[in-house]
């Protein structure tokens, strides 16, 4: 409904009492002409000021529900603070001009973040716009894409494929956190090698996220000729390491291999069981061989970006793109992963109901693996970590002698995500049954869902998982579980260095200390290569370059080091 139509409707529907006032006004207009203009002005002001407010804030108008809830946050601005301005394009990270109804989260997310996040470099922004143009020139629906498919069907490189359009297909499997990190890694590699990124739409990838590139799709269309690509494994004869072993690909004279001698595609196996030969992918020489192969299909369930720093060619470009090195996933995650409208509804409704009005929000991710039973030791680890680090208030152990309401009571909303309800229920009881030692904070504990077990390929399960990851990223302080990609995604999106609950050596003993603050925002590469490409022998890769070192939650994993702390 247009604004003026609404105004007319509001005036037209007036109650009889209001009509009576009008007739009094009409009489005045007839007899005392000098008042006429004044009354007219008052009525006009009513129509222009009051009715737009009805449109914006009334809950029964035709405005979409998500806009209404966004308006609530905008008005609240966290407690009674005045509404703050926000930059919906995240300092140029996001392109303007998308249809906003197709994806509300893309331009509304900034309104929900108290922490505005880090600024992307101008070079990264330029590179993203170039990638969007490439995806448009070569993506599905273009002549270049049809020709590239024909070339792939023919099984050999011919004149038909364009030199400019090369492709990377990323296979989607494992949990939501793994899939997000794998897709971000594939995108990083595509940016570095000027390839078009296409993602396997299976496992709800087409329903959890909005399209990240304007005017094109990143979903691999169904007519893809490698029909069994989702089953590719270590044994696939077209894998890069098998092709090397079978001398289909030769490393001698890597720069001079004629195109006709290259395969039209190869499969990159970087699943967590990747062998040393598969991991040659991270070496300069191998990258030179791969760069002229038109189609690559990649399988990874890891965040491989720290491994790309082992390649000298990529290292220089990566440090230029990310002057603050530990922000790689922070930027790529916020650029690529916009919750679809259904997931955004889950996020915003929960946020508005349980988190928006709190002065402080603490996220606690309790990852329970397999059929682990409820663990009193883990509960103790969580309370020790949160109370000793000052994230949650300590409790009075005795029955209180007097009850005084503190003059400046703070509200803390604790968001617990877990497959089990036992942990949040215990925390909730603790803060109900005991007074907090300082008396200054009211603590509420909330859990959006408890799905009990991890389900594979179940839509509503995945949408809840993605919504909860995102909600964790909207908190001010985060506690995560060691080894969990679910937590890594939340910390990266939120730009938060989390407190990581260390993995206990014995499940019934609380580790000492129970947790430590991560030195980096970026996720951990769980299964990195153990090979020095330059020296061509086994090596611990945590000491080869200053940009990466071992993770705090996984001694052999690799992660990016913030630029300011590199030695
Ligand atoms: P990771 O296994 O901890 O690295 O994280 P992933 O996200 O890759 O896989 C775990 C999967 O288990 C998630 O994607 C969810 O499907 C499910 N899951 C684990 N923890 C939670 C949780 O706290 N909430 C919900 N809704 N699902 C969870």
Coordinates of C-alpha atoms and ligand atoms in Angstrom, one line a residue:
X1 CA 0.0 0.0 0.0
X2 CA 1.4 3.4 -0.9
X3 CA 1.9 5.9 1.9
X4 CA -0.8 8.4 0.8
X5 CA -3.3 5.5 0.3
X6 CA -2.6 4.5 3.9
X7 CA -3.1 8.0 5.1
X8 CA -6.4 8.3 3.2
X9 CA -7.5 4.9 4.7
X10 CA -6.6 6.0 8.2
X11 CA -8.6 9.3 7.8
X12 CA -11.5 7.5 6.1
X13 CA -11.8 4.9 8.8
X14 CA -12.1 7.3 11.7
X15 CA -14.5 6.6 14.5
X16 CA -17.7 8.7 14.8
X17 CA -16.2 10.8 17.6
X18 CA -13.4 11.9 15.3
X19 CA -16.1 12.6 12.6
X20 CA -17.9 14.8 15.1
X21 CA -14.7 16.8 15.7
X22 CA -14.5 17.3 11.9
X23 CA -17.9 18.7 11.7
X24 CA -17.0 21.2 14.5
X25 CA -13.9 22.1 12.5
X26 CA -16.0 22.4 9.4
X27 CA -18.3 24.9 11.2
X28 CA -15.2 26.9 12.3
X29 CA -13.9 26.9 8.8
X30 CA -17.3 28.3 7.6
X31 CA -17.6 31.1 10.1
X32 CA -14.0 32.0 11.1
X33 CA -12.1 32.0 7.8
X34 CA -8.7 33.1 9.3
X35 CA -8.5 29.7 11.3
X36 CA -9.0 27.7 8.1
X37 CA -5.4 27.6 7.1
X38 CA -4.2 26.7 10.6
X39 CA -6.6 23.8 10.9
X40 CA -5.7 22.6 7.4
X41 CA -2.0 22.7 8.4
X42 CA -2.7 20.6 11.6
X43 CA -4.6 18.0 9.6
X44 CA -1.9 17.8 7.0
X45 CA 0.8 17.4 9.7
X46 CA -1.2 14.6 11.2
X47 CA -1.3 12.8 7.9
X48 CA 2.4 13.3 7.1
X49 CA 3.9 12.5 10.5
X50 CA 1.6 10.1 12.3
X51 CA 0.7 7.8 9.4
X52 CA 4.3 7.0 8.2
X53 CA 5.0 6.1 11.9
X54 CA 2.1 3.7 11.7
X55 CA 3.6 2.2 8.5
X56 CA 7.1 1.8 10.1
X57 CA 6.3 0.6 13.5
X58 CA 2.8 -0.6 13.6
X59 CA 2.6 -4.4 13.7
X60 CA -0.5 -4.8 11.6
X61 CA 0.5 -3.1 8.4
X62 CA 1.7 -4.8 5.2
X63 CA 5.4 -4.2 6.0
X64 CA 7.3 -7.5 5.9
X65 CA 7.8 -9.1 9.4
X66 CA 11.6 -9.2 9.1
X67 CA 11.7 -5.4 8.4
X68 CA 9.5 -4.9 11.5
X69 CA 11.9 -6.9 13.7
X70 CA 14.9 -5.1 12.2
X71 CA 13.1 -1.8 13.1
X72 CA 12.8 -3.0 16.7
X73 CA 16.5 -3.5 17.0
X74 CA 17.2 -0.3 15.2
X75 CA 15.0 1.6 17.7
X76 CA 16.3 -0.3 20.7
X77 CA 20.0 0.0 19.8
X78 CA 20.8 -2.2 22.8
X79 CA 19.0 -1.0 26.0
X80 CA 18.0 2.6 26.0
X81 CA 20.9 3.8 23.8
X82 CA 19.9 6.0 20.9
X83 CA 19.6 4.3 17.5
X84 CA 23.1 4.0 16.0
X85 CA 24.0 4.2 12.3
X86 CA 25.3 1.1 10.6
X87 CA 27.1 0.4 7.4
X88 CA 25.1 -2.2 5.6
X89 CA 27.8 -2.8 3.0
X90 CA 30.5 -3.6 5.7
X91 CA 33.0 -1.0 4.4
X92 CA 32.6 -2.1 0.8
X93 CA 33.0 -5.8 1.5
X94 CA 29.5 -6.4 0.0
X95 CA 28.4 -5.3 -3.4
X96 CA 25.3 -3.0 -3.5
X97 CA 22.4 -3.5 -5.8
X98 CA 21.1 -7.0 -4.8
X99 CA 17.3 -7.4 -4.6
X100 CA 16.9 -7.1 -0.8
X101 CA 13.7 -9.2 -0.6
X102 CA 15.5 -12.2 -1.9
X103 CA 17.9 -12.1 1.0
X104 CA 17.1 -9.9 4.0
X105 CA 20.2 -10.9 5.9
X106 CA 22.6 -9.5 3.4
X107 CA 21.9 -5.9 4.2
X108 CA 20.3 -6.2 7.7
X109 CA 23.1 -8.1 9.4
X110 CA 25.0 -5.0 10.3
X111 CA 22.1 -3.8 12.4
X112 CA 22.4 -6.9 14.6
X113 CA 26.1 -6.6 15.3
X114 CA 27.4 -4.5 18.2
X115 CA 30.9 -5.2 17.0
X116 CA 31.0 -3.7 13.6
X117 CA 33.9 -6.0 12.6
X118 CA 37.3 -5.3 10.9
X119 CA 37.7 -3.2 7.8
X120 CA 38.6 -5.0 4.6
X121 CA 41.6 -3.7 2.6
X122 CA 41.0 -1.7 -0.5
X123 CA 42.8 -4.4 -2.5
X124 CA 40.5 -7.1 -1.2
X125 CA 37.5 -5.1 -2.1
X126 CA 38.8 -4.6 -5.6
X127 CA 39.6 -8.2 -6.0
X128 CA 36.1 -9.2 -4.9
X129 CA 34.5 -7.0 -7.5
X130 CA 36.8 -8.5 -10.1
X131 CA 35.8 -12.0 -9.0
X132 CA 32.1 -11.1 -9.2
X133 CA 32.8 -9.9 -12.8
X134 CA 34.5 -13.2 -13.6
X135 CA 31.7 -15.2 -12.2
X136 CA 29.3 -13.2 -14.4
X137 CA 31.4 -13.7 -17.6
X138 CA 32.0 -17.4 -17.1
X139 CA 29.3 -18.7 -14.8
X140 CA 26.3 -20.9 -15.6
X141 CA 24.1 -19.6 -18.5
X142 CA 27.0 -18.0 -20.4
X143 CA 28.5 -19.1 -23.7
X144 CA 31.8 -19.6 -22.0
X145 CA 30.3 -22.0 -19.5
X146 CA 28.6 -24.1 -22.2
X147 CA 31.9 -24.3 -24.1
X148 CA 33.7 -25.3 -21.0
X149 CA 31.1 -28.1 -20.4
X150 CA 31.6 -29.3 -24.0
X151 CA 35.3 -29.4 -23.5
X152 CA 34.9 -31.4 -20.2
X153 CA 32.5 -33.9 -22.0
X154 CA 35.1 -34.3 -24.8
X155 CA 37.7 -35.3 -22.2
X156 CA 40.5 -33.1 -23.7
X157 CA 41.6 -29.6 -23.9
X158 CA 40.6 -28.1 -27.2
X159 CA 40.3 -24.6 -28.8
X160 CA 36.6 -24.5 -27.7
X161 CA 37.3 -23.6 -24.0
X162 CA 38.2 -20.0 -23.2
X163 CA 41.6 -19.3 -21.7
X164 CA 40.0 -16.9 -19.3
X165 CA 37.3 -19.2 -17.8
X166 CA 38.7 -22.0 -15.5
X167 CA 36.6 -23.6 -12.8
X168 CA 36.8 -24.9 -9.3
X169 CA 33.9 -27.2 -8.1
X170 CA 33.7 -27.6 -4.3
X171 CA 32.1 -30.8 -2.9
X172 CA 29.7 -30.1 0.0
X173 CA 29.7 -32.8 2.8
X174 CA 30.0 -33.2 6.6
X175 CA 28.4 -30.8 9.2
X176 CA 27.4 -27.2 8.6
X177 CA 30.6 -25.8 10.2
X178 CA 32.8 -28.1 8.0
X179 CA 30.9 -27.1 4.9
X180 CA 31.2 -23.4 5.5
X181 CA 35.0 -23.6 6.2
X182 CA 35.5 -25.8 3.1
X183 CA 33.5 -23.4 0.9
X184 CA 35.4 -20.4 2.2
X185 CA 38.7 -22.2 1.6
X186 CA 37.7 -23.1 -2.0
X187 CA 36.7 -19.5 -2.6
X188 CA 40.1 -18.3 -1.3
X189 CA 41.8 -20.6 -3.7
X190 CA 39.5 -19.5 -6.5
X191 CA 40.4 -15.8 -5.8
X192 CA 44.1 -16.6 -5.8
X193 CA 44.0 -18.6 -9.1
X194 CA 41.3 -16.6 -11.0
X195 CA 38.9 -19.5 -11.1
X196 CA 35.1 -19.4 -11.1
X197 CA 33.8 -21.1 -7.9
X198 CA 30.9 -23.4 -8.2
X199 CA 29.6 -25.3 -5.3
X200 CA 27.9 -28.7 -5.1
X201 CA 24.3 -27.8 -4.1
X202 CA 23.7 -31.1 -2.1
X203 CA 23.3 -31.2 1.7
X204 CA 21.1 -28.1 1.7
X205 CA 23.7 -25.7 0.5
X206 CA 21.1 -24.3 -1.9
X207 CA 18.7 -23.7 1.0
X208 CA 20.9 -22.4 3.8
X209 CA 22.6 -19.5 2.1
X210 CA 21.7 -16.7 -0.3
X211 CA 23.7 -16.3 -3.5
X212 CA 26.8 -14.3 -2.8
X213 CA 27.6 -13.1 -6.4
X214 CA 25.3 -10.6 -8.1
X215 CA 23.4 -11.6 -11.2
X216 CA 24.7 -15.2 -11.4
X217 CA 24.7 -18.4 -9.4
X218 CA 27.4 -20.2 -7.5
X219 CA 25.4 -23.5 -7.5
X220 CA 26.7 -26.1 -9.8
X221 CA 23.9 -26.8 -12.3
X222 CA 22.5 -30.3 -12.5
X223 CA 23.7 -31.1 -16.0
X224 CA 27.3 -31.4 -14.8
X225 CA 28.9 -34.2 -16.9
X226 CA 31.0 -35.7 -14.1
X227 CA 27.9 -37.4 -12.7
X228 CA 29.6 -39.2 -9.8
X229 CA 31.8 -36.3 -8.6
X230 CA 30.3 -36.4 -5.1
X231 CA 31.7 -39.9 -4.7
X232 CA 35.3 -39.0 -5.6
X233 CA 37.7 -40.3 -3.1
X234 CA 41.4 -41.1 -2.6
X235 CA 41.0 -44.0 -5.0
X236 CA 39.7 -41.9 -7.9
X237 CA 42.1 -42.4 -10.8
X238 CA 41.8 -38.7 -11.8
X239 CA 43.0 -37.5 -8.4
X240 CA 46.0 -35.2 -8.7
X241 CA 48.2 -37.6 -6.7
X242 CA 47.1 -40.7 -8.7
X243 CA 47.7 -38.8 -11.9
X244 CA 51.3 -38.0 -10.8
X245 CA 51.8 -41.6 -9.7
X246 CA 50.5 -43.0 -13.0
X247 CA 52.5 -40.4 -14.9
X248 CA 49.5 -38.9 -16.5
X249 CA 50.9 -35.7 -15.2
X250 CA 54.7 -35.1 -15.2
X251 CA 56.4 -32.5 -13.1
X252 CA 59.4 -32.0 -15.4
X253 CA 59.2 -28.7 -17.2
X254 CA 56.1 -27.7 -15.4
X255 CA 56.0 -24.4 -17.1
X256 CA 56.3 -25.8 -20.6
X257 CA 53.7 -28.6 -20.7
X258 CA 51.7 -28.1 -23.9
X259 CA 48.0 -27.7 -23.1
X260 CA 47.1 -30.7 -25.2
X261 CA 49.1 -32.9 -22.8
X262 CA 47.2 -31.7 -19.8
X263 CA 44.0 -33.4 -18.6
X264 CA 40.8 -31.4 -18.9
X265 CA 40.1 -32.0 -15.2
X266 CA 41.7 -33.3 -12.0
X267 CA 40.3 -34.1 -8.6
X268 CA 42.0 -32.5 -5.5
X269 CA 41.6 -34.8 -2.5
X270 CA 42.1 -32.7 0.7
X271 CA 39.7 -34.8 2.9
X272 CA 41.2 -35.3 6.4
X273 CA 42.7 -38.6 5.3
X274 CA 44.8 -36.9 2.5
X275 CA 48.2 -38.5 2.0
X276 CA 51.5 -36.7 1.6
X277 CA 51.1 -37.0 -2.2
X278 CA 47.7 -35.4 -2.0
X279 CA 49.1 -32.6 0.1
X280 CA 51.7 -31.8 -2.7
X281 CA 48.8 -29.5 -3.7
X282 CA 50.3 -26.9 -1.2
X283 CA 53.7 -26.7 -3.1
X284 CA 54.7 -24.1 -5.6
X285 CA 55.7 -26.5 -8.3
X286 CA 52.5 -28.4 -8.2
X287 CA 50.5 -25.2 -8.3
X288 CA 52.3 -24.3 -11.5
X289 CA 51.2 -27.6 -13.0
X290 CA 47.6 -27.2 -11.9
X291 CA 47.0 -23.7 -13.0
X292 CA 46.4 -24.6 -16.7
X293 CA 43.9 -27.4 -16.0
X294 CA 40.5 -26.0 -16.9
X295 CA 38.4 -27.9 -14.3
X296 CA 39.3 -28.8 -10.7
X297 CA 37.0 -30.7 -8.4
X298 CA 38.0 -30.3 -4.7
X299 CA 37.0 -32.3 -1.6
X300 CA 37.9 -30.9 1.7
X301 CA 36.3 -30.8 5.1
X302 CA 38.9 -28.5 6.5
X303 CA 39.9 -24.8 6.6
X304 CA 42.9 -25.1 4.3
X305 CA 43.8 -21.4 4.0
X306 CA 46.8 -21.6 6.5
X307 CA 48.3 -24.3 4.2
X308 CA 48.1 -21.9 1.2
X309 CA 50.6 -19.7 3.0
X310 CA 53.2 -22.5 2.5
X311 CA 53.1 -21.6 -1.3
X312 CA 55.5 -18.7 -1.9
X313 CA 53.4 -17.4 -4.9
X314 CA 50.2 -17.3 -2.8
X315 CA 51.9 -15.9 0.3
X316 CA 52.7 -12.5 -1.2
X317 CA 49.2 -12.1 -2.6
X318 CA 47.5 -13.2 0.7
X319 CA 49.5 -10.7 2.8
X320 CA 48.5 -8.0 0.3
X321 CA 44.8 -9.0 0.4
X322 CA 44.8 -9.3 4.2
X323 CA 47.1 -6.8 6.0
X324 CA 45.5 -8.0 9.2
X325 CA 46.3 -11.6 8.6
X326 CA 43.9 -13.4 11.1
X327 CA 40.9 -11.7 9.4
X328 CA 40.8 -14.0 6.3
X329 CA 37.8 -16.0 7.4
X330 CA 36.2 -13.0 9.1
X331 CA 36.0 -11.2 5.7
X332 CA 35.4 -14.1 3.4
X333 CA 32.7 -15.5 5.8
X334 CA 30.8 -12.2 6.0
X335 CA 31.1 -11.9 2.3
X336 CA 29.9 -15.4 1.3
X337 CA 27.5 -16.7 3.9
X338 CA 24.3 -14.8 4.2
X339 CA 21.5 -16.8 5.9
X340 CA 18.6 -17.5 3.6
X341 CA 15.3 -15.8 4.5
X342 CA 14.0 -18.8 6.5
X343 CA 17.2 -19.0 8.5
X344 CA 17.3 -15.3 9.0
X345 CA 13.7 -15.5 10.4
X346 CA 15.0 -18.0 13.0
X347 CA 17.9 -15.8 13.9
X348 CA 16.1 -12.5 14.2
X349 CA 13.1 -13.8 16.1
X350 CA 15.4 -15.5 18.6
X351 CA 17.7 -12.6 18.9
X352 CA 14.8 -10.1 19.5
X353 CA 13.2 -12.3 22.1
X354 CA 16.2 -13.4 24.1
X355 CA 19.3 -11.4 23.4
X356 CA 18.5 -7.9 22.1
X357 CA 17.7 -6.2 25.4
X358 CA 20.6 -7.7 27.4
X359 CA 23.5 -5.4 28.3
X360 CA 25.9 -8.2 27.8
X361 CA 25.7 -11.4 25.8
X362 CA 27.8 -14.4 26.4
X363 CA 27.9 -17.3 23.9
X364 CA 28.8 -20.8 25.1
X365 CA 29.2 -23.6 22.6
X366 CA 29.1 -27.0 24.2
X367 CA 29.9 -29.5 21.4
X368 CA 29.0 -33.0 22.4
X369 CA 30.3 -35.7 20.1
X370 CA 28.6 -39.0 19.4
X371 CA 26.8 -40.7 22.3
X372 CA 28.9 -39.0 25.0
X373 CA 26.9 -39.0 28.3
X374 CA 26.3 -35.8 30.2
X375 CA 29.5 -34.9 31.9
X376 CA 29.7 -33.2 35.3
X377 CA 33.4 -32.6 34.6
X378 CA 32.6 -30.7 31.4
X379 CA 30.0 -28.7 33.3
X380 CA 32.6 -27.8 35.9
X381 CA 35.1 -26.9 33.2
X382 CA 32.5 -24.5 31.8
X383 CA 31.7 -22.8 35.1
X384 CA 35.4 -22.6 36.1
X385 CA 36.3 -21.1 32.8
X386 CA 33.4 -18.5 32.7
X387 CA 33.7 -17.5 36.3
X388 CA 37.4 -17.4 36.7
X389 CA 37.8 -15.4 33.5
X390 CA 35.0 -12.9 34.6
X391 CA 32.6 -13.8 31.8
X392 CA 29.9 -14.9 34.3
X393 CA 29.5 -13.8 37.9
X394 CA 30.6 -16.1 40.7
X395 CA 27.8 -17.5 43.0
X396 CA 27.1 -17.2 46.7
X397 CA 27.4 -20.7 48.1
X398 CA 25.4 -19.9 51.3
X399 CA 21.8 -19.0 51.7
X400 CA 21.6 -15.2 51.5
X401 CA 21.0 -13.3 54.7
X402 CA 19.6 -10.2 53.0
X403 CA 18.2 -9.5 49.6
X404 CA 19.1 -6.1 48.2
X405 CA 18.5 -5.0 44.7
X406 CA 21.7 -3.5 43.4
X407 CA 21.3 0.1 42.1
X408 CA 23.0 -0.7 38.8
X409 CA 21.9 -4.1 37.9
X410 CA 23.4 -5.5 34.7
X411 CA 21.6 -8.0 32.5
X412 CA 23.6 -10.8 31.0
X413 CA 22.0 -13.1 28.5
X414 CA 23.8 -16.4 28.1
X415 CA 23.3 -18.2 24.9
X416 CA 24.2 -21.9 25.1
X417 CA 24.2 -24.0 22.0
X418 CA 24.5 -27.8 22.4
X419 CA 22.9 -30.9 21.2
X420 CA 22.0 -31.6 24.8
X421 CA 19.8 -29.7 27.2
X422 CA 21.5 -30.9 30.3
X423 CA 24.3 -28.3 30.3
X424 CA 22.1 -25.1 29.9
X425 CA 19.5 -26.5 32.3
X426 CA 22.2 -27.0 35.0
X427 CA 23.6 -23.5 34.4
X428 CA 20.1 -22.0 34.5
X429 CA 19.4 -23.7 37.9
X430 CA 22.7 -22.5 39.3
X431 CA 21.8 -18.9 38.6
X432 CA 18.3 -19.3 39.8
X433 CA 19.0 -21.2 43.0
X434 CA 22.0 -19.0 44.1
X435 CA 22.6 -15.3 44.3
X436 CA 25.5 -13.9 42.4
X437 CA 28.4 -13.0 44.6
X438 CA 28.6 -9.3 43.5
X439 CA 24.9 -8.9 43.4
X440 CA 25.2 -6.8 40.3
X441 CA 24.1 -9.0 37.4
X442 CA 20.8 -10.7 36.5
X443 CA 21.7 -13.8 34.4
X444 CA 19.4 -15.5 32.0
X445 CA 20.4 -18.7 30.3
X446 CA 18.8 -19.6 26.9
X447 CA 19.2 -22.5 24.5
X448 CA 17.5 -22.3 21.0
X449 CA 17.3 -26.1 20.4
X450 CA 18.6 -29.4 21.7
X451 CA 18.6 -31.9 18.8
X452 CA 20.2 -34.7 21.0
X453 CA 22.2 -36.3 18.1
X454 CA 23.8 -35.1 14.9
X455 CA 21.6 -36.0 11.9
X456 CA 23.0 -36.1 8.4
X457 CA 21.2 -34.5 5.5
X458 CA 18.1 -33.4 7.6
X459 CA 17.0 -30.0 6.6
X460 CA 15.4 -28.6 9.7
X461 CA 18.5 -29.9 11.7
X462 CA 20.9 -28.0 9.4
X463 CA 18.8 -24.8 9.4
X464 CA 18.8 -24.8 13.3
X465 CA 22.6 -25.5 13.3
X466 CA 23.3 -22.6 11.0
X467 CA 21.0 -20.2 12.9
X468 CA 22.7 -21.1 16.2
X469 CA 26.2 -20.6 14.7
X470 CA 25.1 -17.2 13.6
X471 CA 23.5 -16.3 16.9
X472 CA 26.7 -17.2 18.7
X473 CA 28.5 -14.8 16.3
X474 CA 26.2 -12.0 17.6
X475 CA 27.4 -12.3 21.2
X476 CA 30.0 -10.1 22.9
X477 CA 32.1 -12.8 24.4
X478 CA 32.4 -16.4 23.2
X479 CA 33.4 -19.7 24.8
X480 CA 33.9 -22.5 22.3
X481 CA 34.7 -26.2 22.4
X482 CA 38.2 -27.4 21.1
X483 CA 38.3 -28.9 17.6
X484 CA 34.8 -27.7 16.6
X485 CA 34.3 -26.0 13.2
X486 CA 30.9 -25.0 14.5
X487 CA 32.6 -22.7 17.0
X488 CA 35.3 -21.6 14.5
X489 CA 32.6 -20.2 12.1
X490 CA 30.9 -18.3 14.9
X491 CA 34.2 -16.7 16.1
X492 CA 35.2 -15.7 12.6
X493 CA 31.9 -14.2 11.6
X494 CA 31.7 -12.3 14.9
X495 CA 35.3 -11.1 14.8
X496 CA 35.8 -12.5 18.4
X497 CA 38.8 -14.2 19.9
X498 CA 37.1 -16.9 21.9
X499 CA 37.9 -18.6 25.1
X500 CA 38.5 -22.2 24.1
X501 CA 37.6 -25.1 26.4
X502 CA 40.6 -27.3 26.2
X503 CA 40.2 -30.9 25.3
X504 CA 40.6 -33.0 28.5
X505 CA 43.0 -35.9 28.4
X506 CA 40.7 -37.8 30.6
X507 CA 37.0 -37.1 30.3
X508 CA 36.4 -37.2 34.0
X509 CA 39.2 -34.7 34.9
X510 CA 38.9 -30.9 34.4
X511 CA 41.9 -29.6 32.5
X512 CA 44.0 -27.0 34.3
X513 CA 43.6 -24.3 33.1
X514 CA 40.1 -25.1 31.9
X515 CA 40.3 -22.7 28.9
X516 CA 42.5 -20.2 27.2
X517 CA 41.9 -17.2 24.9
X518 CA 42.7 -17.9 21.3
X519 CA 45.5 -15.7 19.8
X520 CA 43.7 -15.4 16.5
X521 CA 40.2 -15.0 15.0
X522 CA 40.9 -17.4 12.2
X523 CA 39.9 -21.1 12.2
X524 CA 42.4 -23.9 12.7
X525 CA 43.5 -26.1 9.8
X526 CA 43.0 -29.5 11.4
X527 CA 45.0 -31.8 9.1
X528 CA 47.8 -29.7 7.5
X529 CA 50.6 -31.1 5.4
X530 CA 53.8 -32.2 7.2
X531 CA 56.2 -31.6 4.3
X532 CA 58.7 -28.9 3.3
X533 CA 58.2 -28.3 -0.4
X534 CA 61.5 -26.5 -0.7
X535 CA 63.6 -29.1 1.1
X536 CA 61.5 -31.9 -0.3
X537 CA 61.2 -33.8 3.0
X538 CA 59.1 -34.3 6.1
X539 CA 58.8 -31.2 8.3
X540 CA 56.7 -29.7 11.0
X541 CA 54.9 -26.9 9.0
X542 CA 54.2 -24.8 12.1
X543 CA 57.7 -23.3 11.9
X544 CA 58.3 -22.8 8.2
X545 CA 56.8 -19.3 7.8
X546 CA 56.0 -16.7 10.4
X547 CA 52.4 -16.2 9.2
X548 CA 51.2 -19.6 10.5
X549 CA 51.7 -21.5 13.8
X550 CA 50.1 -24.4 15.7
X551 CA 46.6 -23.9 17.0
X552 CA 45.8 -23.6 20.8
X553 CA 43.3 -26.4 20.6
X554 CA 45.1 -28.8 18.3
X555 CA 48.9 -29.1 18.7
X556 CA 49.5 -30.2 15.1
X557 CA 46.9 -28.0 13.4
X558 CA 47.9 -24.7 11.7
X559 CA 46.4 -21.2 12.0
X560 CA 47.1 -17.7 10.9
X561 CA 48.9 -15.4 13.3
X562 CA 47.7 -11.8 13.7
X563 CA 50.2 -9.6 11.8
X564 CA 51.1 -7.6 15.0
X565 CA 52.3 -10.7 16.8
X566 CA 54.3 -12.5 14.1
X567 CA 58.0 -13.2 14.9
Ligands
LIG1 P1 31.9 -29.8 14.2 O1 31.6 -31.3 14.0 O2 31.8 -29.5 15.7 O3 33.2 -29.4 13.6 O4 30.8 -28.9 13.6 P2 29.9 -29.2 12.3 O5 28.9 -28.0 12.2 O6 30.7 -29.4 11.1 O7 29.1 -30.5 12.5 C1 28.4 -30.7 13.7 C2 26.9 -30.9 13.3 O8 26.2 -31.4 14.5 C3 26.2 -29.5 13.1 O9 26.3 -29.1 11.8 C4 24.8 -29.8 13.6 O10 24.1 -30.5 12.6 C5 25.0 -30.7 14.8 N1 25.3 -29.9 16.0 C6 26.4 -29.9 16.8 N2 26.3 -29.1 17.8 C7 25.1 -28.5 17.7 C8 24.4 -27.4 18.4 O11 24.8 -26.9 19.4 N3 23.2 -27.0 17.9 C9 22.6 -27.6 16.8 N4 21.4 -27.2 16.4 N5 23.2 -28.6 16.1 C10 24.5 -29.0 16.5

